[in-house]
């Protein structure tokens, strides 16, 4: 492939590129639907799995065993990328009766026909129009965020512009006096996985667990002695919120790892009667207070269901 620009890490840019190729309209009617379908499938993937795919697309190396179950999804999107690449190549052929050009055009059309063959077919048990509610899981996938999305969103749902899911997740940024110390705390005590990304515009350590991403950023050396968590610097109650469907299970896990709990979890009967969220607050190694709040319908609130 030499016509499609393949970004190293940003799959959103890749989907934008494919959308711009297909919107011209000189392609199979099923191609734009295939793009929407695959976009909704990838939106349900955890971040680490997407990183595996981008490396698979860039260098062609087969992903590790942790992605074996979702490899058909990787291959399907790579097929669409190749399809768009061939479309561009066909468009760039000169308008000529030269026999070499005619043969090339015929060859490209045959390749496009073959690449169109999987469009619209089921993938990993899903088909176009399904609402993808569950994480497409693999061992590596268990420590990163998932977004559920419907391939046929109604007019009240978000992202109804081009049909692409242009906002696939979010991450809180924690400035740290020592990002390695903080990273170790979140790995050993809170069960996060860490990846050091030093080749991006803002070098950082990405922490991932379940649906959560936290980016740790090293603060400047001259500011280290003046570091304060946001709650102290700005007089707010908490530095971050994490929503959990059942906070009691998480609380028990954190207590077993000797995490400081600065506010205990309310009894379920008390929270129901008071009309407030059931929540507790933990403290991390930098003094941040993170509120773990019960929210059983987070997907509904975000517009995914």
CSV table of C-alpha atoms in Angstrom, one decimal:
chain,number,residue,atom,x,y,z
A,1,UNK,CA,0.0,0.0,0.0
A,2,UNK,CA,1.4,3.4,-1.0
A,3,UNK,CA,-1.7,5.6,-1.6
A,4,UNK,CA,-3.3,5.4,1.8
A,5,UNK,CA,-1.5,7.3,4.6
A,6,UNK,CA,-1.2,4.9,7.6
A,7,UNK,CA,-0.8,6.8,10.9
A,8,UNK,CA,1.4,5.0,13.5
A,9,UNK,CA,-1.0,5.2,16.4
A,10,UNK,CA,-4.2,7.1,15.5
A,11,UNK,CA,-6.9,4.8,14.1
A,12,UNK,CA,-9.3,7.8,13.9
A,13,UNK,CA,-7.1,9.4,11.2
A,14,UNK,CA,-7.1,6.1,9.4
A,15,UNK,CA,-11.0,6.0,9.4
A,16,UNK,CA,-11.1,9.6,8.2
A,17,UNK,CA,-8.8,8.7,5.4
A,18,UNK,CA,-10.9,5.8,4.3
A,19,UNK,CA,-14.1,7.9,4.6
A,20,UNK,CA,-12.6,10.5,2.3
A,21,UNK,CA,-11.7,7.9,-0.3
A,22,UNK,CA,-15.1,6.2,-0.3
A,23,UNK,CA,-17.3,9.4,-0.2
A,24,UNK,CA,-16.3,10.1,-3.9
A,25,UNK,CA,-18.8,7.4,-4.7
A,26,UNK,CA,-17.0,5.3,-7.4
A,27,UNK,CA,-17.0,2.2,-5.3
A,28,UNK,CA,-19.3,-0.7,-4.2
A,29,UNK,CA,-22.5,0.4,-2.6
A,30,UNK,CA,-21.5,-1.9,0.3
A,31,UNK,CA,-18.1,-0.2,0.9
A,32,UNK,CA,-19.4,2.8,3.0
A,33,UNK,CA,-21.6,0.4,5.0
A,34,UNK,CA,-18.5,-1.8,5.6
A,35,UNK,CA,-16.6,1.2,6.8
A,36,UNK,CA,-19.4,2.1,9.3
A,37,UNK,CA,-19.6,-1.5,10.5
A,38,UNK,CA,-15.9,-1.9,11.0
A,39,UNK,CA,-15.7,1.5,12.8
A,40,UNK,CA,-18.4,0.4,15.3
A,41,UNK,CA,-16.5,-2.9,15.8
A,42,UNK,CA,-13.2,-1.1,16.5
A,43,UNK,CA,-14.9,1.4,18.8
A,44,UNK,CA,-15.8,-1.6,21.0
A,45,UNK,CA,-12.1,-2.7,21.2
A,46,UNK,CA,-9.8,-1.8,24.0
A,47,UNK,CA,-6.9,0.6,23.4
A,48,UNK,CA,-4.2,-2.0,23.6
A,49,UNK,CA,-5.9,-4.1,20.9
A,50,UNK,CA,-6.0,-1.1,18.6
A,51,UNK,CA,-2.3,-0.5,19.1
A,52,UNK,CA,-1.7,-4.1,18.1
A,53,UNK,CA,-3.8,-3.5,14.9
A,54,UNK,CA,-1.9,-0.4,13.9
A,55,UNK,CA,1.4,-2.2,14.2
A,56,UNK,CA,-0.1,-5.1,12.3
A,57,UNK,CA,-1.2,-2.7,9.5
A,58,UNK,CA,2.1,-0.8,9.5
A,59,UNK,CA,4.6,-3.6,9.5
A,60,UNK,CA,2.5,-6.6,8.4
A,61,UNK,CA,3.6,-8.7,11.4
A,62,UNK,CA,1.0,-11.1,12.8
A,63,UNK,CA,-0.2,-9.9,16.3
A,64,UNK,CA,0.6,-12.0,19.3
A,65,UNK,CA,-1.6,-14.8,20.7
A,66,UNK,CA,-3.4,-12.3,22.9
A,67,UNK,CA,-5.2,-11.0,19.8
A,68,UNK,CA,-5.8,-14.3,18.2
A,69,UNK,CA,-9.6,-14.2,18.8
A,70,UNK,CA,-10.0,-10.8,17.1
A,71,UNK,CA,-7.5,-11.4,14.3
A,72,UNK,CA,-10.4,-11.8,11.7
A,73,UNK,CA,-11.4,-8.2,12.6
A,74,UNK,CA,-7.9,-7.0,11.9
A,75,UNK,CA,-7.8,-8.8,8.6
A,76,UNK,CA,-11.2,-7.4,7.6
A,77,UNK,CA,-10.2,-3.8,8.1
A,78,UNK,CA,-6.8,-4.4,6.4
A,79,UNK,CA,-8.9,-5.7,3.5
A,80,UNK,CA,-10.9,-2.4,3.4
A,81,UNK,CA,-7.7,-0.4,3.5
A,82,UNK,CA,-6.3,-2.4,0.6
A,83,UNK,CA,-9.6,-1.8,-1.2
A,84,UNK,CA,-9.3,1.9,-0.8
A,85,UNK,CA,-5.7,1.9,-1.9
A,86,UNK,CA,-6.6,0.1,-5.1
A,87,UNK,CA,-9.4,2.6,-5.7
A,88,UNK,CA,-7.0,5.4,-5.6
A,89,UNK,CA,-4.6,3.6,-7.9
A,90,UNK,CA,-7.4,3.0,-10.4
A,91,UNK,CA,-8.4,6.7,-10.2
A,92,UNK,CA,-4.8,7.7,-10.9
A,93,UNK,CA,-4.6,5.7,-14.1
A,94,UNK,CA,-4.4,7.9,-17.2
A,95,UNK,CA,-7.3,8.0,-19.6
A,96,UNK,CA,-5.7,6.1,-22.4
A,97,UNK,CA,-6.2,3.3,-24.9
A,98,UNK,CA,-2.7,2.1,-24.3
A,99,UNK,CA,-2.8,-1.7,-24.0
A,100,UNK,CA,-0.7,-1.6,-20.8
A,101,UNK,CA,-3.1,0.9,-19.2
A,102,UNK,CA,-6.1,-1.2,-20.3
A,103,UNK,CA,-4.6,-4.3,-18.8
A,104,UNK,CA,-3.8,-2.5,-15.6
A,105,UNK,CA,-7.3,-1.2,-15.3
A,106,UNK,CA,-8.7,-4.7,-15.9
A,107,UNK,CA,-6.4,-6.1,-13.3
A,108,UNK,CA,-7.4,-3.5,-10.7
A,109,UNK,CA,-11.1,-4.0,-11.3
A,110,UNK,CA,-10.6,-7.7,-10.8
A,111,UNK,CA,-8.7,-7.1,-7.5
A,112,UNK,CA,-11.5,-4.7,-6.3
A,113,UNK,CA,-14.1,-7.4,-7.0
A,114,UNK,CA,-12.2,-9.9,-4.9
A,115,UNK,CA,-11.7,-7.4,-2.1
A,116,UNK,CA,-15.5,-6.6,-2.1
A,117,UNK,CA,-16.4,-10.2,-1.4
A,118,UNK,CA,-16.5,-10.0,2.4
A,119,UNK,CA,-18.4,-6.6,2.5
A,120,UNK,CA,-21.6,-7.0,4.5
A,121,UNK,CA,-20.9,-10.4,5.8
A,122,UNK,CA,-21.0,-11.3,9.5
A,123,UNK,CA,-17.8,-10.8,11.6
A,124,UNK,CA,-17.2,-12.4,15.0
A,125,UNK,CA,-20.9,-13.0,15.3
A,126,UNK,CA,-21.9,-9.5,14.5
A,127,UNK,CA,-23.6,-8.1,11.4
A,128,UNK,CA,-24.4,-4.6,10.1
A,129,UNK,CA,-27.1,-3.1,12.3
A,130,UNK,CA,-26.2,-4.9,15.5
A,131,UNK,CA,-25.6,-2.9,18.6
A,132,UNK,CA,-22.2,-4.0,19.9
A,133,UNK,CA,-22.6,-4.1,23.6
A,134,UNK,CA,-19.8,-6.4,24.8
A,135,UNK,CA,-16.1,-5.9,24.7
A,136,UNK,CA,-14.4,-7.9,21.9
A,137,UNK,CA,-12.2,-9.6,24.3
A,138,UNK,CA,-8.7,-11.0,24.3
A,139,UNK,CA,-6.2,-11.4,27.1
A,140,UNK,CA,-4.4,-8.1,26.1
A,141,UNK,CA,-7.8,-6.4,25.7
A,142,UNK,CA,-8.8,-6.8,29.3
A,143,UNK,CA,-6.9,-3.8,30.5
A,144,UNK,CA,-8.1,-1.0,28.3
A,145,UNK,CA,-11.2,1.0,27.4
A,146,UNK,CA,-14.3,-0.1,25.5
A,147,UNK,CA,-16.9,2.0,23.8
A,148,UNK,CA,-20.1,0.4,22.7
A,149,UNK,CA,-21.7,1.9,19.6
A,150,UNK,CA,-24.6,1.2,17.2
A,151,UNK,CA,-24.0,0.9,13.5
A,152,UNK,CA,-27.4,2.4,12.8
A,153,UNK,CA,-27.6,5.3,15.3
A,154,UNK,CA,-30.8,7.4,15.3
A,155,UNK,CA,-30.9,11.1,15.0
A,156,UNK,CA,-30.8,11.6,18.8
A,157,UNK,CA,-27.6,9.6,19.1
A,158,UNK,CA,-24.1,11.2,19.1
A,159,UNK,CA,-21.8,11.1,16.1
A,160,UNK,CA,-24.5,11.2,13.4
A,161,UNK,CA,-22.4,13.4,11.0
A,162,UNK,CA,-20.4,11.3,8.6
A,163,UNK,CA,-21.3,8.1,10.4
A,164,UNK,CA,-17.8,7.8,11.8
A,165,UNK,CA,-17.2,7.6,15.5
A,166,UNK,CA,-14.8,10.5,15.7
A,167,UNK,CA,-14.7,10.5,19.6
A,168,UNK,CA,-13.9,7.0,20.7
A,169,UNK,CA,-12.7,7.6,24.2
A,170,UNK,CA,-11.2,9.9,26.7
A,171,UNK,CA,-8.3,10.0,29.2
A,172,UNK,CA,-7.7,12.0,32.3
A,173,UNK,CA,-4.2,13.6,32.6
A,174,UNK,CA,-2.3,13.4,35.9
A,175,UNK,CA,0.7,15.6,36.2
A,176,UNK,CA,3.2,13.8,38.4
A,177,UNK,CA,6.4,14.7,40.3
A,178,UNK,CA,7.7,11.2,39.4
A,179,UNK,CA,5.7,9.4,36.7
A,180,UNK,CA,7.6,6.1,37.2
A,181,UNK,CA,6.7,6.0,40.9
A,182,UNK,CA,3.1,6.8,40.1
A,183,UNK,CA,3.0,4.3,37.3
A,184,UNK,CA,4.4,1.6,39.6
A,185,UNK,CA,1.7,2.4,42.2
A,186,UNK,CA,-1.1,2.1,39.7
A,187,UNK,CA,0.3,-1.1,38.3
A,188,UNK,CA,1.0,-2.9,41.6
A,189,UNK,CA,-1.8,-1.6,43.8
A,190,UNK,CA,-4.6,-0.8,41.4
A,191,UNK,CA,-4.2,-3.4,38.7
A,192,UNK,CA,-3.5,-1.1,35.8
A,193,UNK,CA,-1.3,-1.9,32.8
A,194,UNK,CA,1.3,0.7,31.7
A,195,UNK,CA,2.8,1.7,28.4
A,196,UNK,CA,5.5,4.4,28.0
A,197,UNK,CA,4.8,6.4,24.9
A,198,UNK,CA,7.8,8.6,24.3
A,199,UNK,CA,7.3,9.1,20.5
A,200,UNK,CA,4.2,11.3,20.8
A,201,UNK,CA,3.8,15.1,21.0
A,202,UNK,CA,3.3,14.8,24.7
A,203,UNK,CA,5.4,11.9,26.0
A,204,UNK,CA,3.5,10.1,28.8
A,205,UNK,CA,2.8,6.8,30.5
A,206,UNK,CA,-0.6,5.4,29.5
A,207,UNK,CA,-2.4,3.5,32.2
A,208,UNK,CA,-5.3,1.3,31.2
A,209,UNK,CA,-7.7,-0.9,33.1
A,210,UNK,CA,-11.2,-2.0,32.1
A,211,UNK,CA,-12.8,1.1,30.6
A,212,UNK,CA,-10.4,3.6,32.1
A,213,UNK,CA,-7.4,5.4,30.6
A,214,UNK,CA,-5.1,7.6,32.7
A,215,UNK,CA,-2.2,9.5,31.1
A,216,UNK,CA,0.7,10.3,33.5
A,217,UNK,CA,2.8,13.3,32.5
A,218,UNK,CA,6.1,14.4,34.1
A,219,UNK,CA,5.9,17.9,35.4
A,220,UNK,CA,8.8,20.3,34.9
A,221,UNK,CA,11.7,19.9,37.3
A,222,UNK,CA,11.4,23.4,38.6
A,223,UNK,CA,7.8,22.8,39.6
A,224,UNK,CA,8.2,19.5,41.4
A,225,UNK,CA,8.6,21.1,44.9
A,226,UNK,CA,5.4,23.0,44.4
A,227,UNK,CA,3.3,20.1,43.2
A,228,UNK,CA,-0.2,19.8,44.6
A,229,UNK,CA,-3.1,17.6,43.5
A,230,UNK,CA,-5.9,19.5,41.8
A,231,UNK,CA,-8.2,19.2,44.9
A,232,UNK,CA,-5.6,21.1,47.0
A,233,UNK,CA,-4.6,23.6,44.3
A,234,UNK,CA,-8.1,24.6,43.3
A,235,UNK,CA,-10.2,23.7,46.4
A,236,UNK,CA,-12.3,21.0,44.8
A,237,UNK,CA,-13.5,17.8,46.4
A,238,UNK,CA,-11.9,15.2,44.1
A,239,UNK,CA,-9.2,14.9,41.4
A,240,UNK,CA,-11.1,12.4,39.3
A,241,UNK,CA,-14.2,10.2,39.1
A,242,UNK,CA,-14.3,6.6,38.1
A,243,UNK,CA,-17.7,5.1,37.5
A,244,UNK,CA,-18.3,1.5,38.6
A,245,UNK,CA,-21.4,-0.7,38.3
A,246,UNK,CA,-20.6,-2.3,41.7
A,247,UNK,CA,-18.2,-0.3,43.7
A,248,UNK,CA,-18.2,-2.7,46.7
A,249,UNK,CA,-16.3,-5.3,44.7
A,250,UNK,CA,-13.6,-2.7,43.8
A,251,UNK,CA,-13.5,-1.4,47.3
A,252,UNK,CA,-12.7,-4.9,48.7
A,253,UNK,CA,-10.0,-5.3,46.1
A,254,UNK,CA,-8.4,-2.0,47.0
A,255,UNK,CA,-8.5,-2.6,50.7
A,256,UNK,CA,-6.7,-5.9,50.2
A,257,UNK,CA,-3.9,-4.0,48.5
A,258,UNK,CA,-3.7,-1.5,51.4
A,259,UNK,CA,-5.0,1.5,49.5
A,260,UNK,CA,-5.9,4.5,51.7
A,261,UNK,CA,-9.7,5.0,51.7
A,262,UNK,CA,-10.5,8.5,52.8
A,263,UNK,CA,-14.3,8.1,52.4
A,264,UNK,CA,-16.1,4.8,53.0
A,265,UNK,CA,-18.8,3.4,50.8
A,266,UNK,CA,-22.3,4.2,51.9
A,267,UNK,CA,-24.6,1.3,52.7
A,268,UNK,CA,-26.8,0.6,49.7
A,269,UNK,CA,-30.0,1.3,51.7
A,270,UNK,CA,-28.7,4.6,52.8
A,271,UNK,CA,-27.8,5.7,49.3
A,272,UNK,CA,-31.2,4.7,47.9
A,273,UNK,CA,-33.0,6.6,50.6
A,274,UNK,CA,-30.8,9.7,50.2
A,275,UNK,CA,-31.0,9.8,46.4
A,276,UNK,CA,-27.2,10.2,46.0
A,277,UNK,CA,-24.8,8.0,44.2
A,278,UNK,CA,-23.2,5.2,46.2
A,279,UNK,CA,-19.5,6.0,46.2
A,280,UNK,CA,-16.2,5.9,48.1
A,281,UNK,CA,-13.0,7.9,47.8
A,282,UNK,CA,-9.5,6.5,47.6
A,283,UNK,CA,-6.1,8.3,47.8
A,284,UNK,CA,-3.2,7.6,45.4
A,285,UNK,CA,0.5,7.9,46.0
A,286,UNK,CA,0.5,11.6,45.0
A,287,UNK,CA,-2.3,12.5,47.3
A,288,UNK,CA,-5.0,12.6,44.7
A,289,UNK,CA,-8.5,11.8,45.8
A,290,UNK,CA,-10.3,9.6,43.3
A,291,UNK,CA,-14.0,9.0,43.8
A,292,UNK,CA,-15.4,5.7,42.8
A,293,UNK,CA,-19.1,6.3,42.1
A,294,UNK,CA,-21.7,3.7,41.3
A,295,UNK,CA,-23.3,4.2,37.8
A,296,UNK,CA,-25.1,1.2,36.4
A,297,UNK,CA,-26.3,2.9,33.2
A,298,UNK,CA,-23.1,4.7,32.1
A,299,UNK,CA,-23.5,3.4,28.5
A,300,UNK,CA,-27.0,4.9,28.4
A,301,UNK,CA,-25.8,8.2,29.7
A,302,UNK,CA,-23.1,8.3,27.0
A,303,UNK,CA,-25.7,7.7,24.3
A,304,UNK,CA,-24.4,4.2,23.3
A,305,UNK,CA,-27.6,2.4,24.0
